[in-house]
mmCIF file of C-alpha atoms and ligand atoms in Angstrom:
data_model
loop_
_atom_site.group_PDB
_atom_site.id
_atom_site.type_symbol
_atom_site.label_atom_id
_atom_site.label_comp_id
_atom_site.label_asym_id
_atom_site.label_seq_id
_atom_site.Cartn_x
_atom_site.Cartn_y
_atom_site.Cartn_z
ATOM 1 C CA MET I 58 -0.015 -0.073 0.007
ATOM 2 C CA ALA I 59 1.518 3.320 -1.093
ATOM 3 C CA ARG I 60 1.751 6.071 1.535
ATOM 4 C CA ILE I 61 0.744 9.588 0.462
ATOM 5 C CA LEU I 62 1.333 12.772 2.286
ATOM 6 C CA ILE I 63 -1.203 15.558 1.416
ATOM 7 C CA VAL I 64 -0.082 19.073 2.074
ATOM 8 C CA GLU I 65 -3.184 21.363 1.884
ATOM 9 C CA ASP I 66 -4.428 24.146 4.143
ATOM 10 C CA GLU I 67 -7.917 24.305 2.810
ATOM 11 C CA PRO I 68 -9.925 21.802 4.980
ATOM 12 C CA ASP I 69 -12.591 20.969 2.519
ATOM 13 C CA ILE I 70 -10.047 20.099 -0.159
ATOM 14 C CA ALA I 71 -7.818 18.190 2.260
ATOM 15 C CA LEU I 72 -10.814 16.133 3.482
ATOM 16 C CA GLY I 73 -12.077 15.397 0.070
ATOM 17 C CA LEU I 74 -8.652 14.292 -1.082
ATOM 18 C CA LYS I 75 -8.072 12.128 1.935
ATOM 19 C CA ALA I 76 -11.464 10.374 1.585
ATOM 20 C CA ASP I 77 -11.087 9.715 -2.045
ATOM 21 C CA LEU I 78 -7.408 8.405 -1.965
ATOM 22 C CA THR I 79 -8.095 6.228 1.219
ATOM 23 C CA ASN I 80 -11.003 4.818 -0.835
ATOM 24 C CA GLN I 81 -8.433 4.019 -3.499
ATOM 25 C CA GLY I 82 -6.529 2.020 -1.193
ATOM 26 C CA TYR I 83 -3.696 4.472 -0.245
ATOM 27 C CA GLU I 84 -2.474 5.184 3.172
ATOM 28 C CA VAL I 85 -2.990 8.813 3.545
ATOM 29 C CA GLU I 86 -2.077 11.545 5.915
ATOM 30 C CA THR I 87 -2.596 15.306 5.794
ATOM 31 C CA VAL I 88 -0.734 18.222 7.016
ATOM 32 C CA VAL I 89 -1.770 21.956 6.726
ATOM 33 C CA ASP I 90 1.396 23.910 6.695
ATOM 34 C CA GLY I 91 4.708 24.147 4.955
ATOM 35 C CA ALA I 92 7.004 23.705 7.876
ATOM 36 C CA THR I 93 5.243 20.489 9.048
ATOM 37 C CA ALA I 94 5.412 19.296 5.419
ATOM 38 C CA ILE I 95 9.255 19.791 5.282
ATOM 39 C CA ARG I 96 9.746 18.013 8.579
ATOM 40 C CA ARG I 97 7.617 14.985 7.827
ATOM 41 C CA GLY I 98 8.631 14.922 4.321
ATOM 42 C CA LYS I 99 12.262 14.569 5.375
ATOM 43 C CA GLY I 100 11.771 12.445 8.371
ATOM 44 C CA GLU I 101 9.473 9.737 7.160
ATOM 45 C CA ALA I 102 9.226 7.386 4.211
ATOM 46 C CA TRP I 103 6.505 8.314 1.688
ATOM 47 C CA ASP I 104 5.774 7.036 -1.816
ATOM 48 C CA LEU I 105 4.229 10.364 -2.959
ATOM 49 C CA ILE I 106 3.680 13.889 -1.766
ATOM 50 C CA LEU I 107 0.690 15.793 -2.955
ATOM 51 C CA LEU I 108 1.621 19.514 -2.511
ATOM 52 C CA ASP I 109 -0.486 22.540 -2.624
ATOM 53 C CA ILE I 110 1.487 25.698 -3.767
ATOM 54 C CA MET I 111 -0.603 28.276 -1.928
ATOM 55 C CA LEU I 112 0.100 27.856 1.645
ATOM 56 C CA PRO I 113 0.519 30.621 4.346
ATOM 57 C CA LYS I 114 4.078 31.482 5.299
ATOM 58 C CA VAL I 115 6.191 28.556 3.843
ATOM 59 C CA ASP I 116 4.538 27.889 0.453
ATOM 60 C CA GLY I 117 4.632 24.815 -1.685
ATOM 61 C CA PHE I 118 7.658 26.025 -3.708
ATOM 62 C CA ASP I 119 9.722 26.363 -0.511
ATOM 63 C CA VAL I 120 8.742 23.029 0.575
ATOM 64 C CA CYS I 121 9.704 21.426 -2.726
ATOM 65 C CA ARG I 122 13.018 23.287 -2.852
ATOM 66 C CA GLU I 123 13.790 22.235 0.792
ATOM 67 C CA LEU I 124 12.966 18.675 0.169
ATOM 68 C CA ARG I 125 15.132 18.349 -3.028
ATOM 69 C CA GLN I 126 17.963 20.136 -1.397
ATOM 70 C CA ALA I 127 17.872 17.592 1.425
ATOM 71 C CA ARG I 128 18.028 14.760 -1.328
ATOM 72 C CA VAL I 129 14.475 13.608 -0.695
ATOM 73 C CA LYS I 130 13.507 11.770 -3.903
ATOM 74 C CA THR I 131 9.797 11.150 -3.147
ATOM 75 C CA PRO I 132 7.609 12.062 -6.211
ATOM 76 C CA ILE I 133 5.852 15.276 -5.828
ATOM 77 C CA ILE I 134 2.805 16.363 -7.413
ATOM 78 C CA MET I 135 2.000 19.999 -7.128
ATOM 79 C CA LEU I 136 -1.521 21.467 -6.928
ATOM 80 C CA THR I 137 -1.556 24.763 -8.966
ATOM 81 C CA ALA I 138 -4.044 27.464 -9.658
ATOM 82 C CA LYS I 139 -5.496 27.309 -13.208
ATOM 83 C CA THR I 140 -4.007 29.744 -15.706
ATOM 84 C CA HIS I 141 -0.672 30.167 -13.843
ATOM 85 C CA GLU I 142 1.887 28.631 -16.231
ATOM 86 C CA ALA I 143 4.646 30.442 -14.561
ATOM 87 C CA GLU I 144 3.883 28.404 -11.440
ATOM 88 C CA LYS I 145 3.888 25.118 -13.192
ATOM 89 C CA VAL I 146 7.306 25.914 -14.719
ATOM 90 C CA LEU I 147 8.749 27.029 -11.326
ATOM 91 C CA GLY I 148 7.488 23.887 -9.632
ATOM 92 C CA LEU I 149 8.895 21.544 -12.367
ATOM 93 C CA GLU I 150 12.214 23.315 -12.091
ATOM 94 C CA LEU I 151 12.372 23.029 -8.387
ATOM 95 C CA GLY I 152 12.021 19.304 -8.773
ATOM 96 C CA ALA I 153 8.287 18.604 -8.583
ATOM 97 C CA ASP I 154 7.415 15.496 -10.806
ATOM 98 C CA ASP I 155 4.086 16.761 -11.999
ATOM 99 C CA TYR I 156 1.258 19.328 -11.429
ATOM 100 C CA VAL I 157 -2.499 19.148 -11.415
ATOM 101 C CA THR I 158 -4.538 22.272 -11.874
ATOM 102 C CA LYS I 159 -7.213 23.298 -9.474
ATOM 103 C CA PRO I 160 -10.130 22.635 -9.802
ATOM 104 C CA PHE I 161 -9.056 19.144 -10.615
ATOM 105 C CA SER I 162 -11.291 15.973 -11.457
ATOM 106 C CA PRO I 163 -10.604 13.195 -8.948
ATOM 107 C CA HIS I 164 -10.179 10.971 -12.033
ATOM 108 C CA GLU I 165 -7.320 12.958 -13.435
ATOM 109 C CA LEU I 166 -5.554 13.206 -10.014
ATOM 110 C CA ARG I 167 -5.807 9.478 -9.583
ATOM 111 C CA ALA I 168 -4.282 8.972 -12.960
ATOM 112 C CA ARG I 169 -1.455 11.333 -12.204
ATOM 113 C CA ILE I 170 -0.830 9.686 -8.890
ATOM 114 C CA LYS I 171 -0.667 6.217 -10.463
ATOM 115 C CA ALA I 172 1.704 7.305 -13.222
ATOM 116 C CA ALA I 173 4.034 9.027 -10.740
ATOM 117 C CA LEU I 174 4.150 5.915 -8.466
ATOM 118 C CA ARG I 175 4.606 3.687 -11.487
ATOM 119 C CA ARG I 176 7.574 5.793 -12.713
ATOM 120 C CA SER I 177 9.371 5.793 -9.335
ATOM 121 C CA SER I 178 9.108 2.090 -8.974
ATOM 122 C CA GLU I 179 10.929 1.441 -12.229
ATOM 123 C CA ASP I 180 14.679 1.610 -11.624
ATOM 124 C CA SER I 181 16.056 0.198 -14.855
ATOM 125 C CA LEU I 182 14.173 -0.034 -18.025
ATOM 126 C CA GLY I 183 16.371 -2.309 -20.249
ATOM 127 C CA THR I 184 14.432 -1.969 -23.395
ATOM 128 C CA TYR I 185 11.459 0.407 -23.803
ATOM 129 C CA CYS I 186 9.114 0.101 -26.840
ATOM 130 C CA PHE I 187 6.505 2.359 -28.220
ATOM 131 C CA GLY I 188 4.943 2.445 -31.698
ATOM 132 C CA GLU I 189 7.570 0.884 -34.071
ATOM 133 C CA CYS I 190 10.449 2.101 -31.999
ATOM 134 C CA GLU I 191 12.628 0.166 -29.532
ATOM 135 C CA VAL I 192 14.940 2.157 -27.080
ATOM 136 C CA ASP I 193 17.788 -0.062 -25.952
ATOM 137 C CA PHE I 194 19.116 1.515 -22.816
ATOM 138 C CA ASP I 195 21.910 -1.114 -22.425
ATOM 139 C CA ARG I 196 23.318 -0.700 -25.776
ATOM 140 C CA ALA I 197 22.272 3.019 -26.113
ATOM 141 C CA GLU I 198 20.518 2.278 -29.386
ATOM 142 C CA LEU I 199 17.335 3.178 -31.192
ATOM 143 C CA ARG I 200 15.653 0.573 -33.381
ATOM 144 C CA ARG I 201 12.646 1.252 -35.650
ATOM 145 C CA GLY I 202 10.733 -1.561 -37.247
ATOM 146 C CA GLY I 203 13.661 -3.739 -36.052
ATOM 147 C CA GLU I 204 16.299 -1.649 -38.034
ATOM 148 C CA PRO I 205 18.851 0.455 -36.152
ATOM 149 C CA VAL I 206 18.345 4.212 -36.426
ATOM 150 C CA GLU I 207 21.202 6.581 -36.306
ATOM 151 C CA VAL I 208 21.010 9.041 -33.220
ATOM 152 C CA THR I 209 23.540 11.264 -31.852
ATOM 153 C CA ALA I 210 24.646 10.897 -28.296
ATOM 154 C CA LEU I 211 22.763 13.951 -27.534
ATOM 155 C CA GLU I 212 19.572 12.703 -29.182
ATOM 156 C CA PHE I 213 19.733 9.521 -27.266
ATOM 157 C CA ARG I 214 20.103 11.300 -23.965
ATOM 158 C CA LEU I 215 17.203 13.406 -24.841
ATOM 159 C CA LEU I 216 15.123 10.332 -25.769
ATOM 160 C CA SER I 217 16.083 8.646 -22.617
ATOM 161 C CA ALA I 218 15.125 11.582 -20.540
ATOM 162 C CA PHE I 219 11.696 11.618 -22.237
ATOM 163 C CA VAL I 220 11.099 7.895 -21.786
ATOM 164 C CA ARG I 221 12.137 7.851 -18.212
ATOM 165 C CA ARG I 222 9.811 10.660 -17.414
ATOM 166 C CA ARG I 223 7.018 9.707 -19.839
ATOM 167 C CA GLY I 224 3.772 11.334 -19.360
ATOM 168 C CA LYS I 225 5.419 14.143 -17.462
ATOM 169 C CA VAL I 226 5.970 17.668 -18.919
ATOM 170 C CA LEU I 227 9.584 18.761 -19.106
ATOM 171 C CA THR I 228 10.633 22.266 -19.408
ATOM 172 C CA ARG I 229 13.355 23.292 -21.708
ATOM 173 C CA ALA I 230 15.686 24.071 -18.768
ATOM 174 C CA GLN I 231 15.154 20.539 -17.501
ATOM 175 C CA LEU I 232 15.879 19.038 -20.822
ATOM 176 C CA ILE I 233 19.157 21.043 -20.955
ATOM 177 C CA ASP I 234 20.043 19.840 -17.486
ATOM 178 C CA LEU I 235 19.231 16.220 -18.490
ATOM 179 C CA ALA I 236 20.856 15.936 -21.865
ATOM 180 C CA TRP I 237 23.561 18.540 -22.446
ATOM 181 C CA GLU I 238 26.949 18.790 -20.876
ATOM 182 C CA PRO I 239 26.931 20.746 -17.646
ATOM 183 C CA GLY I 240 27.903 24.416 -18.116
ATOM 184 C CA THR I 241 27.055 24.356 -21.854
ATOM 185 C CA PHE I 242 25.079 27.506 -22.961
ATOM 186 C CA VAL I 243 21.995 26.243 -24.813
ATOM 187 C CA SER I 244 19.149 28.431 -26.042
ATOM 188 C CA ASP I 245 15.391 27.345 -26.175
ATOM 189 C CA ARG I 246 15.745 27.477 -29.927
ATOM 190 C CA VAL I 247 18.514 24.850 -29.930
ATOM 191 C CA VAL I 248 16.448 22.537 -27.723
ATOM 192 C CA ASP I 249 13.585 22.986 -30.175
ATOM 193 C CA THR I 250 15.798 22.078 -33.079
ATOM 194 C CA HIS I 251 16.941 18.850 -31.578
ATOM 195 C CA ILE I 252 13.394 17.862 -30.788
ATOM 196 C CA LEU I 253 12.573 18.326 -34.395
ATOM 197 C CA HIS I 254 15.485 15.986 -35.390
ATOM 198 C CA LEU I 255 14.324 13.359 -32.802
ATOM 199 C CA ARG I 256 10.791 13.492 -34.066
ATOM 200 C CA LYS I 257 11.981 12.710 -37.623
ATOM 201 C CA LYS I 258 13.453 9.466 -36.155
ATOM 202 C CA ILE I 259 10.689 8.342 -33.984
ATOM 203 C CA GLU I 260 7.389 9.725 -35.274
ATOM 204 C CA PRO I 261 5.321 8.188 -38.049
ATOM 205 C CA ALA I 262 4.328 11.752 -39.067
ATOM 206 C CA PRO I 263 6.810 14.185 -37.658
ATOM 207 C CA ALA I 264 4.767 17.256 -38.483
ATOM 208 C CA GLU I 265 1.913 15.926 -36.495
ATOM 209 C CA PRO I 266 3.809 14.240 -33.525
ATOM 210 C CA ARG I 267 2.054 11.485 -31.732
ATOM 211 C CA TYR I 268 4.648 10.666 -29.064
ATOM 212 C CA LEU I 269 6.812 13.745 -28.531
ATOM 213 C CA LEU I 270 4.281 16.567 -27.962
ATOM 214 C CA GLY I 271 4.790 20.238 -27.448
ATOM 215 C CA VAL I 272 3.108 21.740 -24.349
ATOM 216 C CA ARG I 273 2.453 25.358 -25.009
ATOM 217 C CA GLY I 274 4.219 27.845 -22.849
ATOM 218 C CA ILE I 275 6.034 25.028 -20.778
ATOM 219 C CA GLY I 276 8.012 22.497 -22.720
ATOM 220 C CA TYR I 277 7.432 18.943 -23.998
ATOM 221 C CA ARG I 278 5.903 15.757 -23.045
ATOM 222 C CA PHE I 279 6.539 12.238 -24.122
ATOM 223 C CA ASP I 280 3.363 10.088 -24.468
ATOM 224 C CA GLY I 281 4.685 6.646 -25.578
HETATM 225 CA CA1 CA J 1024 -4.026 26.547 -0.346
#
């Protein structure tokens, strides 16, 4: 049974979440402020943290930053206000795994939680298949329809980053961290160019991508 920590200061939402997730078979605890969230997030073993951004005093961003600085690797899903794309980007860059916008449907939240738990339980992937493609992590190779496809080391690192975080939006800054050499200056345009190259190698119709999707104002998401 997965243990989930809910950090939410609005009693109605916290209560509703707790009831729904308990009903889904999770073990759930709620805390109402950021300081307690940091203490319990660091001090106990959780499988997932559901973190509201708008908290009094110590907000969700501070909690996320503190936990990641303390090397806490628990998946974090942030609860953000609708329309605030800057919030989503900041949350992801501080190390959150995903976000759900308020007001959210219980159905969507459950799906996001399942996906985050599944990702964190997969240590090594070996070979990952989607569509006609096979990503071989041991040999650092891409095959399509059984035939090897020539990819650069950078393209392979980008593809790996997407596959390992599939279903999750990655900002361009995160992609740069994950795929480029540390300290390299890379503009957003350069990231976009490499994504276009990668699409030509994995997409059945690169102009209408099915797997490597752009997320407006934020970055990209791999749905494979
Ligand atoms: Ca709140």
